Amino acid sequence: MLSKKCKYAIHALVHMAKEPEKKFLIKDISEACNIPKKFLEAILLELKRAGVLGSKQGKGGGYFLRSNPAEVNLADVVRMFDGAIALVSCATHKFYEPCAECEDEATCAIHHAFVEIRNSTVDLLSGDTIEGLAKRELKMKAKKKAKA
Amino acid sequence: MLSKKCKYAIHALVHMAKEPEKKFLIKDISEACNIPKKFLEAILLELKRAGVLGSKQGKGGGYFLRSNPAEVNLADVVRMFDGAIALVSCATHKFYEPCAECEDEATCAIHHAFVEIRNSTVDLLSGDTIEGLAKRELKMKAKKKAKA
DNA sequence: CTGAAACTCTATATAATCAATAGGCTTTGA
DNA sequence: TCAAAGCCTATTGATTATATAGAGTTTCAG
């Protein structure tokens, strides 16, 4: 399971990607996404340090998207907050560590099984950009409203 | 990432599935798979309570497979030790809980994205039986030995 | 019938991590 | 100059992960 931090980050980013030009106050994102304000503060700061967000201090300040929302995908965000995407450390690319208990990875069937799962998960996560998710969500909400 | 407990369980089960009729001592599995003995003890007990393994106490005792190894798959084992397979609680079948911060799951793009990922992961994990993994591993080891 | 082999069970220790909050500091603009 | 807003460090409390200790129980061999 993802950490709450990571899930909150995704919610915040998708929220911002709905109005990619807008400048957001921490407080407003916090209320819109139901994320504890102080916790969100730390999250946005990390996203800023990673270059995904920019910010402006002082009166009239706020956070805004710095990266192109079409190029920020869930694989990036998950790696940033929760580290490896794979279910075992020997099956990751970016955070590889051999399993202490495994004698020969090359002939370990478990290793091979989890590499496959990793690949499929990474493919799906990489395909989900915050722009795509934001647009999809706006459409779904519009459709639901039309029905009601 | 999987807990060590879960990974150890998988290793132990695949090891046993290589000789599905055999009775194993905790100590032997522990040494063969490089798993701390006392920790493994607790794991095997859980697997027994779940019906996957059987055991015989006393001298000449040991653990053995009770379930058909062709019917024990990684999805089962992961759920048993680590709970939900999905990355967010609102995307699971067996351990469903709504996300506290989410106002409307039906129109939440994040929810939909993670349901897809869950489905793909569950499909792959369900396809990996301990019998299949054990056979695959035996083949790989034989091939490697032939080359050397 | 006894003793060693082997699994069973409960409890505990330690460390790590997660989630959240506190509280001051700095920058900015009217 | 002061209030708005982000920046930063530290800390707390709860939970979970990993592992171990140690006593209890069952079984078989001789």
Coordinates of C-alpha atoms (C1' of nucleotides) in Angstrom, one line a residue:
Chain A
M1 CA 0.0 0.0 0.0
L2 CA 1.1 3.6 -0.6
S3 CA 1.9 5.8 2.3
K4 CA -0.7 8.5 3.0
K5 CA 2.0 11.0 2.2
C6 CA 2.2 9.6 -1.3
K7 CA -1.5 9.4 -1.8
Y8 CA -1.9 13.0 -0.6
A9 CA 0.8 14.1 -3.0
I10 CA -1.0 12.5 -5.8
H11 CA -4.4 14.1 -4.8
A12 CA -2.8 17.5 -4.5
L13 CA -1.0 17.2 -7.9
V14 CA -4.1 16.0 -9.7
H15 CA -6.1 18.8 -8.1
M16 CA -3.5 21.4 -9.3
A17 CA -3.4 19.9 -12.7
K18 CA -7.1 20.7 -13.2
E19 CA -6.0 24.4 -13.4
P20 CA -2.4 24.2 -14.5
E21 CA -1.9 27.9 -14.6
K22 CA -3.3 28.7 -11.3
K23 CA -1.4 29.6 -8.1
F24 CA -2.7 27.7 -5.0
L25 CA -2.6 28.4 -1.3
I26 CA -1.6 25.4 0.9
K27 CA -4.8 26.1 2.9
D28 CA -7.0 25.9 -0.2
I29 CA -5.5 22.6 -1.4
S30 CA -5.7 21.3 2.1
E31 CA -9.4 22.0 2.2
A32 CA -10.2 20.9 -1.3
C33 CA -8.4 17.6 -0.9
N34 CA -9.1 16.9 2.8
I35 CA -5.4 16.8 3.7
P36 CA -4.1 17.9 7.1
K37 CA -2.6 21.4 6.4
K38 CA 0.7 20.9 8.1
F39 CA 1.3 17.6 6.6
L40 CA 0.5 18.9 3.2
E41 CA 3.0 21.7 3.7
A42 CA 5.8 19.2 4.0
I43 CA 4.6 17.3 1.0
L44 CA 4.4 20.4 -1.2
L45 CA 7.9 21.4 -0.1
E46 CA 9.2 18.0 -1.2
L47 CA 7.5 18.4 -4.5
K48 CA 9.1 21.8 -4.9
R49 CA 12.5 20.5 -4.1
A50 CA 12.0 17.8 -6.7
G51 CA 11.2 20.5 -9.3
V52 CA 7.6 19.5 -9.9
L53 CA 6.2 22.5 -8.2
G54 CA 7.3 26.1 -7.9
S55 CA 6.4 28.5 -5.2
K56 CA 6.3 32.2 -4.3
Q57 CA 6.6 33.3 -0.8
G58 CA 5.0 36.2 1.0
K59 CA 1.7 37.9 0.5
G60 CA 0.1 36.9 -2.8
G61 CA 2.3 33.8 -2.9
G62 CA 1.4 30.2 -3.3
Y63 CA 2.3 27.0 -5.1
F64 CA 2.1 26.3 -8.8
L65 CA 3.0 23.6 -11.2
R66 CA 6.5 24.0 -12.6
S67 CA 6.7 20.7 -14.5
N68 CA 4.5 20.0 -17.5
P69 CA 1.6 18.1 -16.1
A70 CA 1.6 15.9 -19.1
E71 CA 5.0 14.7 -18.1
V72 CA 4.5 14.1 -14.4
N73 CA 3.3 10.5 -13.9
L74 CA 2.4 8.4 -11.0
A75 CA 5.5 6.2 -11.2
D76 CA 7.6 9.4 -10.5
V77 CA 5.5 10.4 -7.6
V78 CA 5.4 7.0 -6.0
R79 CA 9.1 6.6 -6.3
M80 CA 9.7 10.0 -4.8
F81 CA 7.7 9.4 -1.7
D82 CA 7.6 5.6 -1.2
G83 CA 10.7 4.5 -3.1
A84 CA 10.7 1.2 -5.0
I85 CA 7.6 0.2 -6.9
A86 CA 8.5 -3.5 -7.1
L87 CA 7.3 -5.8 -4.3
V88 CA 10.8 -7.2 -3.6
S89 CA 14.0 -5.2 -3.6
C90 CA 15.7 -7.6 -6.1
A91 CA 13.1 -6.7 -8.7
T92 CA 13.5 -3.0 -8.8
H93 CA 15.5 -0.9 -11.3
K94 CA 15.9 2.3 -9.3
F95 CA 16.3 0.9 -5.8
Y96 CA 17.9 -2.4 -6.5
E97 CA 19.2 -4.5 -3.6
P98 CA 19.8 -8.2 -3.7
C99 CA 17.7 -10.3 -1.3
A100 CA 19.8 -11.4 1.6
E101 CA 18.3 -14.8 1.7
C102 CA 18.6 -15.5 -2.0
E103 CA 21.6 -17.5 -3.2
D104 CA 21.3 -17.1 -6.9
E105 CA 19.0 -14.5 -8.4
A106 CA 19.5 -15.7 -11.9
T107 CA 17.8 -19.0 -11.1
C108 CA 15.3 -17.7 -8.6
A109 CA 11.8 -18.2 -9.9
I110 CA 10.4 -15.8 -7.3
H111 CA 12.7 -13.1 -8.6
H112 CA 11.5 -13.6 -12.1
A113 CA 7.9 -13.6 -11.1
F114 CA 8.2 -10.3 -9.3
V115 CA 10.2 -8.7 -12.1
E116 CA 7.2 -9.3 -14.4
I117 CA 4.8 -7.8 -11.9
R118 CA 7.1 -4.8 -11.5
N119 CA 7.2 -4.2 -15.2
S120 CA 3.5 -4.3 -15.6
T121 CA 2.9 -2.0 -12.6
V122 CA 5.5 0.5 -13.8
D123 CA 4.0 0.5 -17.3
L124 CA 0.6 1.4 -15.9
L125 CA 1.8 3.9 -13.4
S126 CA 4.0 5.6 -16.0
G127 CA 1.0 6.0 -18.3
D128 CA -1.0 7.8 -15.7
T129 CA 0.0 11.5 -15.9
I130 CA -1.5 14.0 -13.6
E131 CA -2.8 15.8 -16.6
G132 CA -4.5 12.7 -17.8
L133 CA -6.0 12.0 -14.4
A134 CA -7.2 15.6 -14.0
K135 CA -8.9 15.7 -17.3
R136 CA -10.5 12.3 -16.8
E137 CA -11.8 13.4 -13.4
L138 CA -13.3 16.6 -14.8
K139 CA -15.1 14.6 -17.5
M140 CA -16.5 12.1 -15.0
K141 CA -17.7 14.8 -12.7
A142 CA -19.4 16.6 -15.6
K143 CA -21.1 13.5 -16.8
K144 CA -22.4 12.7 -13.3
K145 CA -23.7 16.2 -13.0
A146 CA -25.5 16.0 -16.3
K147 CA -27.2 12.9 -15.2
A148 CA -28.5 14.3 -12.0
Chain B
M1 CA 7.2 -3.9 -0.8
L2 CA 6.3 -7.2 0.7
S3 CA 7.2 -7.8 4.3
K4 CA 10.1 -10.2 5.0
K5 CA 7.6 -12.5 6.6
C6 CA 5.7 -12.8 3.4
K7 CA 8.8 -13.2 1.2
Y8 CA 10.1 -15.9 3.6
A9 CA 6.7 -17.7 3.4
I10 CA 6.9 -17.7 -0.4
H11 CA 10.5 -19.0 -0.4
A12 CA 9.6 -21.7 2.1
L13 CA 6.6 -22.8 0.1
V14 CA 8.4 -22.9 -3.2
H15 CA 11.1 -24.9 -1.6
M16 CA 8.6 -27.4 -0.3
A17 CA 6.8 -27.6 -3.6
K18 CA 10.0 -28.9 -5.2
E19 CA 9.4 -32.1 -3.3
P20 CA 5.7 -32.0 -2.6
E21 CA 5.5 -35.4 -0.9
K22 CA 8.4 -34.8 1.5
K23 CA 8.2 -33.9 5.2
F24 CA 10.4 -31.0 6.2
L25 CA 12.0 -30.0 9.4
I26 CA 11.9 -26.3 10.3
K27 CA 15.6 -26.3 10.7
D28 CA 16.2 -27.7 7.2
I29 CA 13.9 -25.2 5.5
S30 CA 15.6 -22.5 7.6
E31 CA 19.0 -23.5 6.4
A32 CA 18.0 -24.2 2.8
C33 CA 16.3 -20.8 2.4
N34 CA 18.4 -18.7 4.8
I35 CA 15.5 -17.7 7.0
P36 CA 15.9 -17.1 10.8
K37 CA 14.7 -20.3 12.4
K38 CA 12.4 -18.8 15.0
F39 CA 10.9 -16.5 12.6
L40 CA 10.2 -19.2 10.1
E41 CA 8.6 -21.2 12.9
A42 CA 5.9 -18.6 13.3
I43 CA 5.4 -18.4 9.6
L44 CA 5.0 -22.1 9.1
L45 CA 2.5 -22.1 12.0
E46 CA 0.4 -19.5 10.2
L47 CA 0.5 -21.5 7.0
K48 CA -0.6 -24.5 8.9
R49 CA -3.5 -22.6 10.5
A50 CA -4.5 -21.4 7.1
G51 CA -4.6 -25.0 5.9
V52 CA -1.8 -24.7 3.4
L53 CA 0.6 -26.9 5.4
G54 CA 0.1 -29.8 7.7
S55 CA 2.4 -30.9 10.4
K56 CA 3.3 -33.8 12.6
Q57 CA 4.7 -33.2 16.1
G58 CA 7.3 -35.2 18.0
K59 CA 10.2 -37.2 16.8
G60 CA 10.1 -37.9 13.1
G61 CA 7.7 -35.0 12.7
G62 CA 7.9 -32.0 10.4
Y63 CA 5.9 -29.9 8.0
F64 CA 4.4 -31.0 4.7
L65 CA 2.2 -29.5 2.0
R66 CA -1.5 -30.1 2.6
S67 CA -2.9 -28.0 -0.2
N68 CA -2.3 -29.0 -3.8
P69 CA 0.7 -26.9 -4.8
A70 CA -0.9 -26.3 -8.1
E71 CA -3.6 -24.4 -6.3
V72 CA -1.5 -22.3 -4.0
N73 CA -0.7 -19.0 -5.7
L74 CA 1.2 -15.9 -4.7
A75 CA -2.0 -13.8 -4.4
D76 CA -3.2 -16.0 -1.6
V77 CA 0.1 -15.9 0.2
V78 CA 0.5 -12.2 -0.1
R79 CA -3.0 -11.5 1.1
M80 CA -2.5 -13.9 4.0
F81 CA 0.6 -12.1 5.3
D82 CA 0.5 -8.6 4.0
G83 CA -3.2 -8.0 3.5
A84 CA -4.3 -6.0 0.5
I85 CA -2.6 -6.3 -2.8
A86 CA -3.8 -3.0 -4.2
L87 CA -1.8 0.2 -3.6
V88 CA -4.8 2.1 -2.1
S89 CA -7.4 0.7 0.2
C90 CA -10.3 1.9 -2.0
A91 CA -9.0 -0.3 -4.8
T92 CA -9.0 -3.6 -3.1
H93 CA -11.6 -6.3 -3.2
K94 CA -10.8 -8.3 -0.1
F95 CA -9.8 -5.5 2.2
Y96 CA -11.8 -2.6 0.9
E97 CA -12.0 0.6 2.9
P98 CA -12.9 4.0 1.4
C99 CA -10.2 6.6 1.4
A100 CA -10.9 9.2 4.2
E101 CA -9.9 12.1 2.0
C102 CA -11.9 11.1 -1.0
E103 CA -15.3 12.7 -1.5
D104 CA -16.6 10.6 -4.4
E105 CA -15.0 7.4 -5.4
A106 CA -17.1 7.0 -8.5
T107 CA -15.6 10.1 -10.1
C108 CA -12.1 9.8 -8.6
A109 CA -9.6 9.3 -11.4
I110 CA -7.0 8.1 -8.9
H111 CA -9.3 5.4 -7.7
H112 CA -9.9 4.2 -11.3
A113 CA -6.2 4.2 -12.1
F114 CA -5.3 2.1 -9.0
V115 CA -8.1 -0.4 -9.7
E116 CA -6.5 -1.1 -13.0
I117 CA -3.2 -1.6 -11.4
R118 CA -4.7 -3.9 -8.8
N119 CA -6.4 -6.0 -11.4
S120 CA -3.2 -6.5 -13.4
T121 CA -1.2 -7.3 -10.3
V122 CA -3.7 -9.8 -9.0
D123 CA -3.9 -11.5 -12.4
L124 CA -0.2 -12.0 -12.4
L125 CA 0.1 -13.1 -8.8
S126 CA -2.8 -15.5 -9.2
G127 CA -1.1 -17.1 -12.1
D128 CA 2.0 -17.9 -10.1
T129 CA 1.4 -21.1 -8.3
I130 CA 4.1 -22.5 -6.0
E131 CA 4.1 -25.6 -8.1
G132 CA 4.8 -23.6 -11.2
L133 CA 7.5 -21.6 -9.5
A134 CA 9.2 -24.7 -8.1
K135 CA 9.3 -26.4 -11.5
R136 CA 10.5 -23.3 -13.2
E137 CA 13.3 -23.0 -10.7
L138 CA 14.4 -26.6 -11.0
K139 CA 14.6 -26.2 -14.8
M140 CA 16.6 -23.0 -14.5
K141 CA 19.0 -24.6 -12.1
A142 CA 19.4 -27.7 -14.3
K143 CA 20.1 -25.6 -17.3
K144 CA 22.7 -23.5 -15.5
K145 CA 24.4 -26.6 -14.3
A146 CA 24.5 -28.1 -17.8
K147 CA 26.2 -25.0 -19.1
A148 CA 28.9 -25.0 -16.4
Chain C
dC1 C1' 8.4 -45.6 30.5
dT2 C1' 11.7 -42.4 29.7
dG3 C1' 14.2 -39.2 27.1
dA4 C1' 15.2 -36.8 23.0
dA5 C1' 13.3 -34.9 18.9
dA6 C1' 10.2 -31.8 17.1
dC7 C1' 6.4 -28.8 16.7
dT8 C1' 3.3 -25.2 19.7
dC9 C1' 2.4 -21.1 22.0
dT10 C1' 2.9 -16.7 24.5
dA11 C1' 5.4 -13.0 25.5
dT12 C1' 8.6 -9.6 24.7
dA13 C1' 12.3 -6.4 23.0
dT14 C1' 14.0 -3.4 19.7
dA15 C1' 14.0 -0.7 15.9
dA16 C1' 12.0 1.5 12.3
dT17 C1' 8.5 4.0 10.1
dC18 C1' 4.3 6.6 9.7
dA19 C1' 1.3 10.3 10.5
dA20 C1' 0.7 14.5 12.3
dT21 C1' 1.7 18.7 14.8
dA22 C1' 4.3 22.6 17.0
dG23 C1' 6.5 26.6 16.6
dG24 C1' 9.6 29.7 15.1
dC25 C1' 12.0 31.9 10.7
dT26 C1' 12.0 34.3 6.2
dT27 C1' 10.2 36.5 2.3
dT28 C1' 7.0 39.5 0.0
dG29 C1' 3.8 43.2 -1.1
dA30 C1' 0.5 46.8 0.0
Chain D
dT1 C1' 5.8 48.2 8.9
dC2 C1' 2.8 44.5 9.4
dA3 C1' 0.3 40.8 7.9
dA4 C1' 0.2 37.0 4.6
dA5 C1' 2.3 33.1 3.1
dG6 C1' 5.7 29.8 2.4
dC7 C1' 10.3 27.6 4.8
dC8 C1' 12.4 24.7 8.1
dT9 C1' 13.6 21.8 12.2
dA10 C1' 12.2 19.2 15.8
dT11 C1' 9.3 16.2 18.2
dT12 C1' 5.6 13.2 19.5
dG13 C1' 2.7 9.2 19.7
dA14 C1' 1.1 5.2 17.5
dT15 C1' 1.8 1.4 15.0
dT16 C1' 4.1 -2.3 12.8
dA17 C1' 8.1 -5.2 11.4
dT18 C1' 11.6 -8.2 12.7
dA19 C1' 13.4 -11.2 15.5
dT20 C1' 14.2 -13.9 19.8
dA21 C1' 13.3 -16.2 24.4
dG22 C1' 11.7 -19.8 26.8
dA23 C1' 8.5 -22.9 28.5
dG24 C1' 4.9 -26.4 27.0
dT25 C1' 3.3 -30.5 24.4
dT26 C1' 3.3 -34.5 21.4
dT27 C1' 5.5 -38.5 19.4
dC28 C1' 8.5 -42.2 18.7
dA29 C1' 12.3 -45.4 19.7
dG30 C1' 14.4 -48.4 22.5

